[in-house]
Amino acid sequence: MKRMAFAVMAVLGTALAGPAHAQRSIHLGVAGGVVLPVGKLDNSFTGGPTGLVTLSMGPQDAPMGLRLDYEYSEFKGQTIDGSKTPDMHLNSATANLIVPFRVGYAKPYLIGGAGFYPLRLPGSSKRENDFGANGGAGVSFGLPYTSIGAFLEVRYHAINRANTSSYHFVPITFGLIF
């Protein structure tokens, strides 16, 4: 785990070094959508709403950018054998590299990184603090006649839980960048 943290910090440091501070671009964004449970989570939960707040950094002409995300997701509990599983709420704070492909008006990109996933399982008073990774793809575009940008993306998150199996989920979000 220490090696992964060191590698993430090295990559982020490389992405932030380079252009002078005055050339950097920082944007705030918000997004919403739906989150889908995958694997073990799919056995007890169905999809629910998700929300994202993002801070995007990097010059427009850079080959890579950095994005810091906070995401809140809610999984609806299923009824299994007559008993309903309580809903589960999941937070995540991730640092992600973005690799854009400048091909015209709509700009596809790849996104991936590592993060911190605190969660409290339904029926438990103990909070877990786990680490994980995510990766996905999206497309960004400008809204006509405004300086606001928009994006649509899908990502796959894997939470490495201590002493038990991992959790996996896929948020699909639409957002605005200011």
XYZ file of C-alpha atoms in Angstrom, residues 102-178:
77
model
C -8.227 16.651 -28.601
C -10.195 15.639 -31.675
C -12.681 18.458 -32.162
C -15.688 19.909 -30.394
C -16.276 16.856 -28.187
C -13.102 15.820 -26.393
C -12.924 12.201 -25.230
C -10.670 11.422 -22.270
C -9.443 8.620 -20.040
C -9.501 9.062 -16.260
C -7.988 6.990 -13.474
C -6.524 7.238 -10.016
C -6.574 6.163 -6.404
C -8.617 7.232 -3.450
C -9.940 6.931 0.068
C -13.332 5.238 0.591
C -14.791 5.604 4.106
C -18.007 3.610 4.543
C -20.325 2.314 7.222
C -21.998 -0.976 6.424
C -25.753 -1.239 7.065
C -26.458 -2.404 10.628
C -22.904 -1.674 11.791
C -21.791 1.142 14.074
C -18.166 0.738 12.971
C -16.828 2.828 10.084
C -14.379 1.273 7.624
C -11.632 3.366 6.081
C -10.494 1.636 2.900
C -8.396 2.525 -0.126
C -9.175 1.762 -3.727
C -8.719 2.681 -7.353
C -10.885 3.786 -10.247
C -10.657 4.107 -13.989
C -12.932 5.029 -16.831
C -13.656 7.201 -19.829
C -15.643 10.278 -20.628
C -16.298 13.019 -23.100
C -16.197 16.764 -22.405
C -17.612 19.589 -24.486
C -18.400 23.269 -24.190
C -21.966 24.491 -23.898
C -22.810 26.830 -26.790
C -22.759 30.572 -26.070
C -21.340 30.098 -22.544
C -17.990 29.626 -20.850
C -19.373 26.532 -19.078
C -18.148 23.092 -19.986
C -19.974 19.794 -19.596
C -18.899 16.178 -19.314
C -20.394 12.702 -19.404
C -18.360 9.865 -17.918
C -18.452 6.321 -16.641
C -15.935 4.878 -14.166
C -15.267 1.567 -12.469
C -14.355 1.770 -8.751
C -12.734 -1.063 -6.778
C -12.500 -0.732 -2.979
C -9.880 -2.951 -1.343
C -11.524 -3.813 1.959
C -9.386 -5.172 4.795
C -10.049 -8.795 5.839
C -12.931 -9.327 3.402
C -13.846 -9.199 -0.271
C -13.607 -6.027 -2.330
C -16.535 -3.848 -3.363
C -17.004 -2.709 -6.948
C -19.374 -0.143 -8.434
C -19.882 1.914 -11.586
C -21.114 5.542 -11.436
C -22.441 7.122 -14.636
C -22.454 10.906 -14.279
C -23.244 14.070 -16.221
C -21.652 17.266 -14.970
C -20.859 20.913 -15.499
C -17.431 22.576 -15.213
C -17.229 26.278 -14.343
